[in-house]
mmCIF file of N, CA and C in Angstrom:
data_model
loop_
_atom_site.group_PDB
_atom_site.id
_atom_site.type_symbol
_atom_site.label_atom_id
_atom_site.label_comp_id
_atom_site.label_asym_id
_atom_site.label_seq_id
_atom_site.Cartn_x
_atom_site.Cartn_y
_atom_site.Cartn_z
ATOM 1 N N MET A 1 -15.159 -9.999 -0.768
ATOM 2 C CA MET A 1 -15.241 -9.348 0.522
ATOM 3 C C MET A 1 -14.891 -10.361 1.598
ATOM 4 N N SER A 2 -14.263 -9.914 2.653
ATOM 5 C CA SER A 2 -13.893 -10.804 3.738
ATOM 6 C C SER A 2 -15.112 -11.128 4.584
ATOM 7 N N LYS A 3 -14.979 -12.174 5.375
ATOM 8 C CA LYS A 3 -16.066 -12.614 6.235
ATOM 9 C C LYS A 3 -16.503 -11.517 7.203
ATOM 10 N N SER A 4 -15.572 -10.667 7.627
ATOM 11 C CA SER A 4 -15.882 -9.597 8.576
ATOM 12 C C SER A 4 -16.650 -8.451 7.924
ATOM 13 N N GLY A 5 -16.723 -8.455 6.589
ATOM 14 C CA GLY A 5 -17.395 -7.384 5.886
ATOM 15 C C GLY A 5 -16.471 -6.271 5.447
ATOM 16 N N HIS A 6 -15.229 -6.326 5.844
ATOM 17 C CA HIS A 6 -14.270 -5.308 5.438
ATOM 18 C C HIS A 6 -13.760 -5.612 4.032
ATOM 19 N N HIS A 7 -13.635 -4.563 3.258
ATOM 20 C CA HIS A 7 -13.144 -4.717 1.893
ATOM 21 C C HIS A 7 -12.108 -3.640 1.637
ATOM 22 N N TRP A 8 -10.895 -4.065 1.267
ATOM 23 C CA TRP A 8 -9.833 -3.105 0.983
ATOM 24 C C TRP A 8 -10.110 -2.388 -0.331
ATOM 25 N N LYS A 9 -9.798 -1.118 -0.347
ATOM 26 C CA LYS A 9 -9.862 -0.326 -1.566
ATOM 27 C C LYS A 9 -8.834 0.794 -1.431
ATOM 28 N N CYS A 10 -8.173 1.092 -2.495
ATOM 29 C CA CYS A 10 -7.150 2.139 -2.490
ATOM 30 C C CYS A 10 -7.795 3.520 -2.372
ATOM 31 N N ALA A 11 -7.182 4.358 -1.554
ATOM 32 C CA ALA A 11 -7.576 5.764 -1.480
ATOM 33 C C ALA A 11 -6.642 6.503 -2.429
ATOM 34 N N HIS A 12 -7.066 6.669 -3.637
ATOM 35 C CA HIS A 12 -6.217 7.259 -4.672
ATOM 36 C C HIS A 12 -5.622 8.593 -4.244
ATOM 37 N N ASN A 13 -4.430 8.858 -4.749
ATOM 38 C CA ASN A 13 -3.673 10.072 -4.467
ATOM 39 C C ASN A 13 -3.214 10.167 -3.015
ATOM 40 N N CYS A 14 -3.067 9.034 -2.376
ATOM 41 C CA CYS A 14 -2.520 8.980 -1.025
ATOM 42 C C CYS A 14 -0.994 8.904 -1.123
ATOM 43 N N GLY A 15 -0.511 7.869 -1.789
ATOM 44 C CA GLY A 15 0.910 7.721 -2.034
ATOM 45 C C GLY A 15 1.739 7.162 -0.897
ATOM 46 N N ALA A 16 1.132 6.858 0.239
ATOM 47 C CA ALA A 16 1.911 6.347 1.370
ATOM 48 C C ALA A 16 2.694 5.092 0.992
ATOM 49 N N CYS A 17 2.129 4.260 0.156
ATOM 50 C CA CYS A 17 2.811 3.025 -0.252
ATOM 51 C C CYS A 17 4.035 3.319 -1.117
ATOM 52 N N CYS A 18 4.139 4.518 -1.643
ATOM 53 C CA CYS A 18 5.281 4.896 -2.487
ATOM 54 C C CYS A 18 6.463 5.381 -1.656
ATOM 55 N N ARG A 19 6.290 5.436 -0.372
ATOM 56 C CA ARG A 19 7.401 5.734 0.544
ATOM 57 C C ARG A 19 8.113 4.406 0.765
ATOM 58 N N LEU A 20 9.191 4.180 0.025
ATOM 59 C CA LEU A 20 9.874 2.890 -0.001
ATOM 60 C C LEU A 20 11.042 2.779 0.974
ATOM 61 N N ALA A 21 11.410 3.829 1.624
ATOM 62 C CA ALA A 21 12.594 3.877 2.490
ATOM 63 C C ALA A 21 12.900 2.513 3.119
ATOM 64 N N PRO A 22 13.963 1.841 2.649
ATOM 65 C CA PRO A 22 14.276 0.484 3.110
ATOM 66 C C PRO A 22 14.480 0.358 4.613
ATOM 67 N N THR A 23 15.014 1.377 5.267
ATOM 68 C CA THR A 23 15.213 1.288 6.720
ATOM 69 C C THR A 23 13.891 1.381 7.477
ATOM 70 N N GLU A 24 12.868 1.916 6.825
ATOM 71 C CA GLU A 24 11.540 2.033 7.440
ATOM 72 C C GLU A 24 10.637 0.860 7.067
ATOM 73 N N ARG A 25 11.001 0.122 6.013
ATOM 74 C CA ARG A 25 10.134 -0.949 5.513
ATOM 75 C C ARG A 25 10.888 -2.278 5.440
ATOM 76 N N VAL A 26 11.561 -2.586 6.508
ATOM 77 C CA VAL A 26 12.366 -3.808 6.582
ATOM 78 C C VAL A 26 11.513 -5.042 6.317
ATOM 79 N N GLU A 27 10.289 -5.038 6.835
ATOM 80 C CA GLU A 27 9.399 -6.195 6.644
ATOM 81 C C GLU A 27 9.078 -6.420 5.174
ATOM 82 N N ALA A 28 9.003 -5.358 4.408
ATOM 83 C CA ALA A 28 8.724 -5.490 2.973
ATOM 84 C C ALA A 28 9.891 -6.180 2.274
ATOM 85 N N LEU A 29 11.081 -5.746 2.570
ATOM 86 C CA LEU A 29 12.260 -6.338 1.950
ATOM 87 C C LEU A 29 12.467 -7.795 2.370
ATOM 88 N N SER A 30 12.035 -8.141 3.567
ATOM 89 C CA SER A 30 12.272 -9.494 4.083
ATOM 90 C C SER A 30 11.543 -10.580 3.301
ATOM 91 N N VAL A 31 10.491 -10.242 2.568
ATOM 92 C CA VAL A 31 9.718 -11.254 1.838
ATOM 93 C C VAL A 31 10.004 -11.274 0.336
ATOM 94 N N LEU A 32 10.836 -10.360 -0.114
ATOM 95 C CA LEU A 32 11.142 -10.296 -1.543
ATOM 96 C C LEU A 32 12.303 -11.214 -1.893
ATOM 97 N N ASP A 33 12.244 -11.802 -3.091
ATOM 98 C CA ASP A 33 13.392 -12.588 -3.551
ATOM 99 C C ASP A 33 14.483 -11.625 -4.023
ATOM 100 N N SER A 34 15.620 -12.147 -4.412
ATOM 101 C CA SER A 34 16.758 -11.286 -4.745
ATOM 102 C C SER A 34 16.484 -10.378 -5.943
ATOM 103 N N THR A 35 15.750 -10.875 -6.934
ATOM 104 C CA THR A 35 15.410 -10.055 -8.103
ATOM 105 C C THR A 35 14.485 -8.914 -7.704
ATOM 106 N N GLN A 36 13.474 -9.232 -6.910
ATOM 107 C CA GLN A 36 12.534 -8.204 -6.455
ATOM 108 C C GLN A 36 13.230 -7.188 -5.550
ATOM 109 N N THR A 37 14.101 -7.670 -4.677
ATOM 110 C CA THR A 37 14.825 -6.776 -3.774
ATOM 111 C C THR A 37 15.674 -5.789 -4.568
ATOM 112 N N LYS A 38 16.346 -6.287 -5.584
ATOM 113 C CA LYS A 38 17.174 -5.432 -6.439
ATOM 114 C C LYS A 38 16.308 -4.347 -7.092
ATOM 115 N N LYS A 39 15.173 -4.743 -7.650
ATOM 116 C CA LYS A 39 14.267 -3.793 -8.300
ATOM 117 C C LYS A 39 13.748 -2.768 -7.288
ATOM 118 N N TYR A 40 13.338 -3.243 -6.119
ATOM 119 C CA TYR A 40 12.829 -2.372 -5.054
ATOM 120 C C TYR A 40 13.872 -1.310 -4.715
ATOM 121 N N LEU A 41 15.097 -1.752 -4.458
ATOM 122 C CA LEU A 41 16.159 -0.826 -4.071
ATOM 123 C C LEU A 41 16.504 0.157 -5.185
ATOM 124 N N GLU A 42 16.389 -0.291 -6.450
ATOM 125 C CA GLU A 42 16.628 0.611 -7.587
ATOM 126 C C GLU A 42 15.562 1.701 -7.672
ATOM 127 N N MET A 43 14.398 1.437 -7.122
ATOM 128 C CA MET A 43 13.278 2.380 -7.197
ATOM 129 C C MET A 43 13.310 3.432 -6.095
ATOM 130 N N VAL A 44 14.153 3.245 -5.090
ATOM 131 C CA VAL A 44 14.200 4.169 -3.958
ATOM 132 C C VAL A 44 15.027 5.397 -4.308
ATOM 133 N N GLY A 45 14.404 6.558 -4.206
ATOM 134 C CA GLY A 45 15.111 7.816 -4.444
ATOM 135 C C GLY A 45 15.900 8.240 -3.221
ATOM 136 N N MET A 46 16.683 9.274 -3.371
ATOM 137 C CA MET A 46 17.523 9.784 -2.270
ATOM 138 C C MET A 46 16.692 10.180 -1.043
ATOM 139 N N ASP A 47 15.449 10.588 -1.254
ATOM 140 C CA ASP A 47 14.578 11.016 -0.161
ATOM 141 C C ASP A 47 13.740 9.879 0.418
ATOM 142 N N GLY A 48 13.939 8.647 -0.080
ATOM 143 C CA GLY A 48 13.190 7.499 0.429
ATOM 144 C C GLY A 48 11.903 7.218 -0.324
ATOM 145 N N TRP A 49 11.493 8.114 -1.204
ATOM 146 C CA TRP A 49 10.274 7.918 -1.990
ATOM 147 C C TRP A 49 10.622 7.207 -3.289
ATOM 148 N N CYS A 50 9.669 6.511 -3.848
ATOM 149 C CA CYS A 50 9.850 5.841 -5.127
ATOM 150 C C CYS A 50 10.175 6.894 -6.196
ATOM 151 N N ILE A 51 11.128 6.566 -7.045
ATOM 152 C CA ILE A 51 11.514 7.514 -8.098
ATOM 153 C C ILE A 51 10.412 7.699 -9.133
ATOM 154 N N TYR A 52 9.435 6.812 -9.157
ATOM 155 C CA TYR A 52 8.335 6.903 -10.117
ATOM 156 C C TYR A 52 7.098 7.586 -9.530
ATOM 157 N N TYR A 53 7.192 8.017 -8.289
ATOM 158 C CA TYR A 53 6.070 8.695 -7.641
ATOM 159 C C TYR A 53 6.180 10.190 -7.899
ATOM 160 N N ASP A 54 5.157 10.748 -8.505
ATOM 161 C CA ASP A 54 5.090 12.187 -8.762
ATOM 162 C C ASP A 54 4.417 12.829 -7.545
ATOM 163 N N LYS A 55 5.210 13.467 -6.706
ATOM 164 C CA LYS A 55 4.689 14.043 -5.462
ATOM 165 C C LYS A 55 3.722 15.192 -5.708
ATOM 166 N N GLY A 56 3.898 15.919 -6.794
ATOM 167 C CA GLY A 56 2.992 17.021 -7.115
ATOM 168 C C GLY A 56 1.600 16.524 -7.470
ATOM 169 N N LYS A 57 1.539 15.524 -8.319
ATOM 170 C CA LYS A 57 0.257 14.951 -8.735
ATOM 171 C C LYS A 57 -0.226 13.865 -7.773
ATOM 172 N N ARG A 58 0.694 13.393 -6.915
ATOM 173 C CA ARG A 58 0.410 12.310 -5.969
ATOM 174 C C ARG A 58 -0.073 11.063 -6.706
ATOM 175 N N GLU A 59 0.734 10.682 -7.718
ATOM 176 C CA GLU A 59 0.401 9.469 -8.461
ATOM 177 C C GLU A 59 1.656 8.816 -9.017
ATOM 178 N N CYS A 60 1.519 7.553 -9.349
ATOM 179 C CA CYS A 60 2.616 6.755 -9.886
ATOM 180 C C CYS A 60 2.711 6.966 -11.393
ATOM 181 N N SER A 61 3.922 7.234 -11.857
ATOM 182 C CA SER A 61 4.093 7.449 -13.292
ATOM 183 C C SER A 61 4.223 6.139 -14.077
ATOM 184 N N ILE A 62 4.332 5.004 -13.377
ATOM 185 C CA ILE A 62 4.402 3.695 -14.049
ATOM 186 C C ILE A 62 3.288 2.769 -13.540
ATOM 187 N N TYR A 63 2.202 3.343 -13.098
ATOM 188 C CA TYR A 63 1.134 2.592 -12.432
ATOM 189 C C TYR A 63 0.730 1.324 -13.193
ATOM 190 N N GLU A 64 0.523 1.430 -14.479
ATOM 191 C CA GLU A 64 0.045 0.283 -15.263
ATOM 192 C C GLU A 64 1.083 -0.832 -15.387
ATOM 193 N N VAL A 65 2.365 -0.500 -15.224
ATOM 194 C CA VAL A 65 3.421 -1.510 -15.363
ATOM 195 C C VAL A 65 4.270 -1.627 -14.089
ATOM 196 N N ARG A 66 3.728 -1.188 -12.961
ATOM 197 C CA ARG A 66 4.476 -1.247 -11.709
ATOM 198 C C ARG A 66 4.754 -2.703 -11.322
ATOM 199 N N PRO A 67 5.815 -2.942 -10.562
ATOM 200 C CA PRO A 67 6.155 -4.305 -10.151
ATOM 201 C C PRO A 67 5.075 -4.934 -9.272
ATOM 202 N N ASP A 68 5.068 -6.243 -9.218
ATOM 203 C CA ASP A 68 4.076 -6.970 -8.413
ATOM 204 C C ASP A 68 4.059 -6.517 -6.956
ATOM 205 N N PHE A 69 5.237 -6.252 -6.389
ATOM 206 C CA PHE A 69 5.269 -5.878 -4.967
ATOM 207 C C PHE A 69 4.627 -4.523 -4.699
ATOM 208 N N CYS A 70 4.308 -3.777 -5.730
ATOM 209 C CA CYS A 70 3.607 -2.504 -5.570
ATOM 210 C C CYS A 70 2.089 -2.682 -5.508
ATOM 211 N N HIS A 71 1.608 -3.861 -5.788
ATOM 212 C CA HIS A 71 0.174 -4.152 -5.736
ATOM 213 C C HIS A 71 -0.182 -4.567 -4.312
ATOM 214 N N VAL A 72 -1.015 -3.814 -3.648
ATOM 215 C CA VAL A 72 -1.374 -4.112 -2.266
ATOM 216 C C VAL A 72 -1.965 -5.514 -2.154
ATOM 217 N N LYS A 73 -2.808 -5.890 -3.089
ATOM 218 C CA LYS A 73 -3.415 -7.221 -3.032
ATOM 219 C C LYS A 73 -2.364 -8.330 -3.164
ATOM 220 N N ALA A 74 -1.239 -8.061 -3.801
ATOM 221 C CA ALA A 74 -0.173 -9.071 -3.940
ATOM 222 C C ALA A 74 0.580 -9.277 -2.630
ATOM 223 N N LEU A 75 0.454 -8.343 -1.707
ATOM 224 C CA LEU A 75 1.156 -8.479 -0.434
ATOM 225 C C LEU A 75 0.744 -9.731 0.321
ATOM 226 N N SER A 76 -0.519 -10.118 0.202
ATOM 227 C CA SER A 76 -0.980 -11.306 0.930
ATOM 228 C C SER A 76 -0.247 -12.555 0.460
ATOM 229 N N LYS A 77 0.089 -12.613 -0.828
ATOM 230 C CA LYS A 77 0.861 -13.755 -1.330
ATOM 231 C C LYS A 77 2.286 -13.696 -0.809
ATOM 232 N N LEU A 78 2.888 -12.521 -0.850
ATOM 233 C CA LEU A 78 4.262 -12.373 -0.365
ATOM 234 C C LEU A 78 4.387 -12.734 1.113
ATOM 235 N N PHE A 79 3.380 -12.369 1.900
ATOM 236 C CA PHE A 79 3.406 -12.633 3.331
ATOM 237 C C PHE A 79 2.658 -13.920 3.706
ATOM 238 N N ASP A 80 2.241 -14.688 2.700
ATOM 239 C CA ASP A 80 1.569 -15.977 2.907
ATOM 240 C C ASP A 80 0.327 -15.853 3.800
ATOM 241 N N VAL A 81 -0.515 -14.896 3.457
ATOM 242 C CA VAL A 81 -1.748 -14.647 4.203
ATOM 243 C C VAL A 81 -2.874 -15.476 3.579
ATOM 244 N N PRO A 82 -3.655 -16.185 4.402
ATOM 245 C CA PRO A 82 -4.779 -16.963 3.858
ATOM 246 C C PRO A 82 -5.761 -16.072 3.097
ATOM 247 N N LYS A 83 -6.339 -16.592 2.041
ATOM 248 C CA LYS A 83 -7.253 -15.841 1.166
ATOM 249 C C LYS A 83 -8.348 -15.125 1.959
ATOM 250 N N LYS A 84 -8.923 -15.801 2.940
ATOM 251 C CA LYS A 84 -10.041 -15.209 3.691
ATOM 252 C C LYS A 84 -9.621 -14.015 4.548
ATOM 253 N N GLU A 85 -8.311 -13.832 4.731
ATOM 254 C CA GLU A 85 -7.810 -12.726 5.545
ATOM 255 C C GLU A 85 -7.166 -11.613 4.711
ATOM 256 N N GLU A 86 -7.217 -11.739 3.376
ATOM 257 C CA GLU A 86 -6.542 -10.778 2.495
ATOM 258 C C GLU A 86 -7.003 -9.342 2.696
ATOM 259 N N ASN A 87 -8.302 -9.120 2.762
ATOM 260 C CA ASN A 87 -8.817 -7.756 2.892
ATOM 261 C C ASN A 87 -8.371 -7.099 4.193
ATOM 262 N N LEU A 88 -8.524 -7.820 5.296
ATOM 263 C CA LEU A 88 -8.113 -7.244 6.579
ATOM 264 C C LEU A 88 -6.608 -7.002 6.620
ATOM 265 N N PHE A 89 -5.826 -7.898 6.022
ATOM 266 C CA PHE A 89 -4.380 -7.723 5.967
ATOM 267 C C PHE A 89 -4.022 -6.481 5.156
ATOM 268 N N ALA A 90 -4.650 -6.307 4.013
ATOM 269 C CA ALA A 90 -4.381 -5.140 3.161
ATOM 270 C C ALA A 90 -4.765 -3.844 3.880
ATOM 271 N N ILE A 91 -5.897 -3.851 4.557
ATOM 272 C CA ILE A 91 -6.336 -2.679 5.312
ATOM 273 C C ILE A 91 -5.329 -2.354 6.414
ATOM 274 N N LYS A 92 -4.906 -3.381 7.140
ATOM 275 C CA LYS A 92 -3.927 -3.190 8.217
ATOM 276 C C LYS A 92 -2.615 -2.629 7.665
ATOM 277 N N CYS A 93 -2.136 -3.188 6.557
ATOM 278 C CA CYS A 93 -0.884 -2.709 5.948
ATOM 279 C C CYS A 93 -0.997 -1.243 5.553
ATOM 280 N N CYS A 94 -2.097 -0.892 4.909
ATOM 281 C CA CYS A 94 -2.282 0.502 4.477
ATOM 282 C C CYS A 94 -2.352 1.434 5.681
ATOM 283 N N ARG A 95 -3.103 1.055 6.691
ATOM 284 C CA ARG A 95 -3.202 1.915 7.872
ATOM 285 C C ARG A 95 -1.842 2.111 8.528
ATOM 286 N N GLU A 96 -1.064 1.048 8.641
ATOM 287 C CA GLU A 96 0.269 1.166 9.242
ATOM 288 C C GLU A 96 1.155 2.092 8.413
ATOM 289 N N GLN A 97 1.102 1.941 7.110
ATOM 290 C CA GLN A 97 1.948 2.763 6.241
ATOM 291 C C GLN A 97 1.498 4.221 6.241
ATOM 292 N N ILE A 98 0.203 4.451 6.175
ATOM 293 C CA ILE A 98 -0.316 5.828 6.207
ATOM 294 C C ILE A 98 0.052 6.482 7.531
ATOM 295 N N ARG A 99 -0.113 5.749 8.628
ATOM 296 C CA ARG A 99 0.233 6.282 9.958
ATOM 297 C C ARG A 99 1.718 6.637 10.007
ATOM 298 N N SER A 100 2.549 5.771 9.464
ATOM 299 C CA SER A 100 4.000 5.987 9.473
ATOM 300 C C SER A 100 4.400 7.205 8.634
ATOM 301 N N VAL A 101 3.767 7.380 7.493
ATOM 302 C CA VAL A 101 4.141 8.451 6.566
ATOM 303 C C VAL A 101 3.476 9.778 6.918
ATOM 304 N N TYR A 102 2.186 9.756 7.186
ATOM 305 C CA TYR A 102 1.433 11.000 7.358
ATOM 306 C C TYR A 102 0.912 11.245 8.777
ATOM 307 N N GLY A 103 0.779 10.187 9.566
ATOM 308 C CA GLY A 103 0.232 10.314 10.918
ATOM 309 C C GLY A 103 -1.159 9.724 11.021
ATOM 310 N N GLY A 104 -1.499 9.293 12.215
ATOM 311 C CA GLY A 104 -2.770 8.620 12.459
ATOM 312 C C GLY A 104 -4.003 9.498 12.343
ATOM 313 N N ARG A 105 -3.835 10.806 12.445
ATOM 314 C CA ARG A 105 -4.970 11.732 12.349
ATOM 315 C C ARG A 105 -4.902 12.571 11.074
ATOM 316 N N SER A 106 -4.099 12.117 10.144
ATOM 317 C CA SER A 106 -3.888 12.864 8.901
ATOM 318 C C SER A 106 -5.116 12.820 7.993
ATOM 319 N N PRO A 107 -5.213 13.785 7.081
ATOM 320 C CA PRO A 107 -6.299 13.751 6.090
ATOM 321 C C PRO A 107 -6.250 12.462 5.253
ATOM 322 N N GLU A 108 -5.046 11.951 5.007
ATOM 323 C CA GLU A 108 -4.906 10.715 4.226
ATOM 324 C C GLU A 108 -5.517 9.538 4.969
ATOM 325 N N MET A 109 -5.293 9.457 6.295
ATOM 326 C CA MET A 109 -5.874 8.365 7.082
ATOM 327 C C MET A 109 -7.389 8.497 7.128
ATOM 328 N N LYS A 110 -7.878 9.705 7.315
ATOM 329 C CA LYS A 110 -9.330 9.915 7.357
ATOM 330 C C LYS A 110 -9.964 9.537 6.021
ATOM 331 N N ARG A 111 -9.304 9.909 4.932
ATOM 332 C CA ARG A 111 -9.833 9.572 3.603
ATOM 333 C C ARG A 111 -9.812 8.054 3.386
ATOM 334 N N PHE A 112 -8.721 7.404 3.781
ATOM 335 C CA PHE A 112 -8.632 5.950 3.632
ATOM 336 C C PHE A 112 -9.756 5.264 4.411
ATOM 337 N N ASN A 113 -9.994 5.690 5.636
ATOM 338 C CA ASN A 113 -11.057 5.089 6.443
ATOM 339 C C ASN A 113 -12.428 5.312 5.815
ATOM 340 N N ARG A 114 -12.648 6.477 5.214
ATOM 341 C CA ARG A 114 -13.923 6.730 4.518
ATOM 342 C C ARG A 114 -14.068 5.791 3.318
ATOM 343 N N VAL A 115 -12.987 5.611 2.575
ATOM 344 C CA VAL A 115 -13.012 4.727 1.398
ATOM 345 C C VAL A 115 -13.343 3.300 1.827
ATOM 346 N N ILE A 116 -12.730 2.844 2.918
ATOM 347 C CA ILE A 116 -12.979 1.482 3.419
ATOM 348 C C ILE A 116 -14.440 1.351 3.848
ATOM 349 N N ARG A 117 -14.948 2.337 4.562
ATOM 350 C CA ARG A 117 -16.359 2.283 4.983
ATOM 351 C C ARG A 117 -17.290 2.266 3.787
ATOM 352 N N SER A 118 -17.010 3.084 2.775
ATOM 353 C CA SER A 118 -17.892 3.114 1.612
ATOM 354 C C SER A 118 -17.774 1.833 0.792
ATOM 355 N N ALA A 119 -16.585 1.227 0.764
ATOM 356 C CA ALA A 119 -16.416 -0.054 0.073
ATOM 357 C C ALA A 119 -17.213 -1.136 0.776
ATOM 358 N N LYS A 120 -17.216 -1.109 2.097
ATOM 359 C CA LYS A 120 -17.991 -2.084 2.880
ATOM 360 C C LYS A 120 -19.476 -1.904 2.604
ATOM 361 N N GLN A 121 -19.961 -0.654 2.637
ATOM 362 C CA GLN A 121 -21.377 -0.385 2.425
ATOM 363 C C GLN A 121 -21.824 -0.797 1.029
ATOM 364 N N SER A 122 -20.973 -0.559 0.034
ATOM 365 C CA SER A 122 -21.358 -0.896 -1.340
ATOM 366 C C SER A 122 -21.349 -2.402 -1.572
ATOM 367 N N ASN A 123 -20.699 -3.156 -0.690
ATOM 368 C CA ASN A 123 -20.670 -4.605 -0.815
ATOM 369 C C ASN A 123 -21.675 -5.301 0.083
ATOM 370 N N ASP A 124 -22.376 -4.538 0.923
ATOM 371 C CA ASP A 124 -23.384 -5.130 1.839
ATOM 372 C C ASP A 124 -24.614 -5.573 1.066
#
């Protein structure tokens, strides 16, 4: 848990992180090496969503073997975030992505905020 008490946790079946649209996620591509960039771009479908994201079930079909850049916790390494700031960075990234994909008042954002609050309470 971070010093602030915030603890990142995934709000399952959200899928906002599976919206890979390269023109919308320039910052993501900027930290990937050439091999990762190639893989990332291969995963982008015509609609901007990951080709492995099942929109009906709202889940990843390769979750157990997804690339490192798909792990939210790995983002702190890619962006060179200090360990003590990892949770807040992950929370900020998720909120920005959820807001971009679904909107700031969306059910997905409300659910994510509830998950974060409950993760904080369970770690107190």
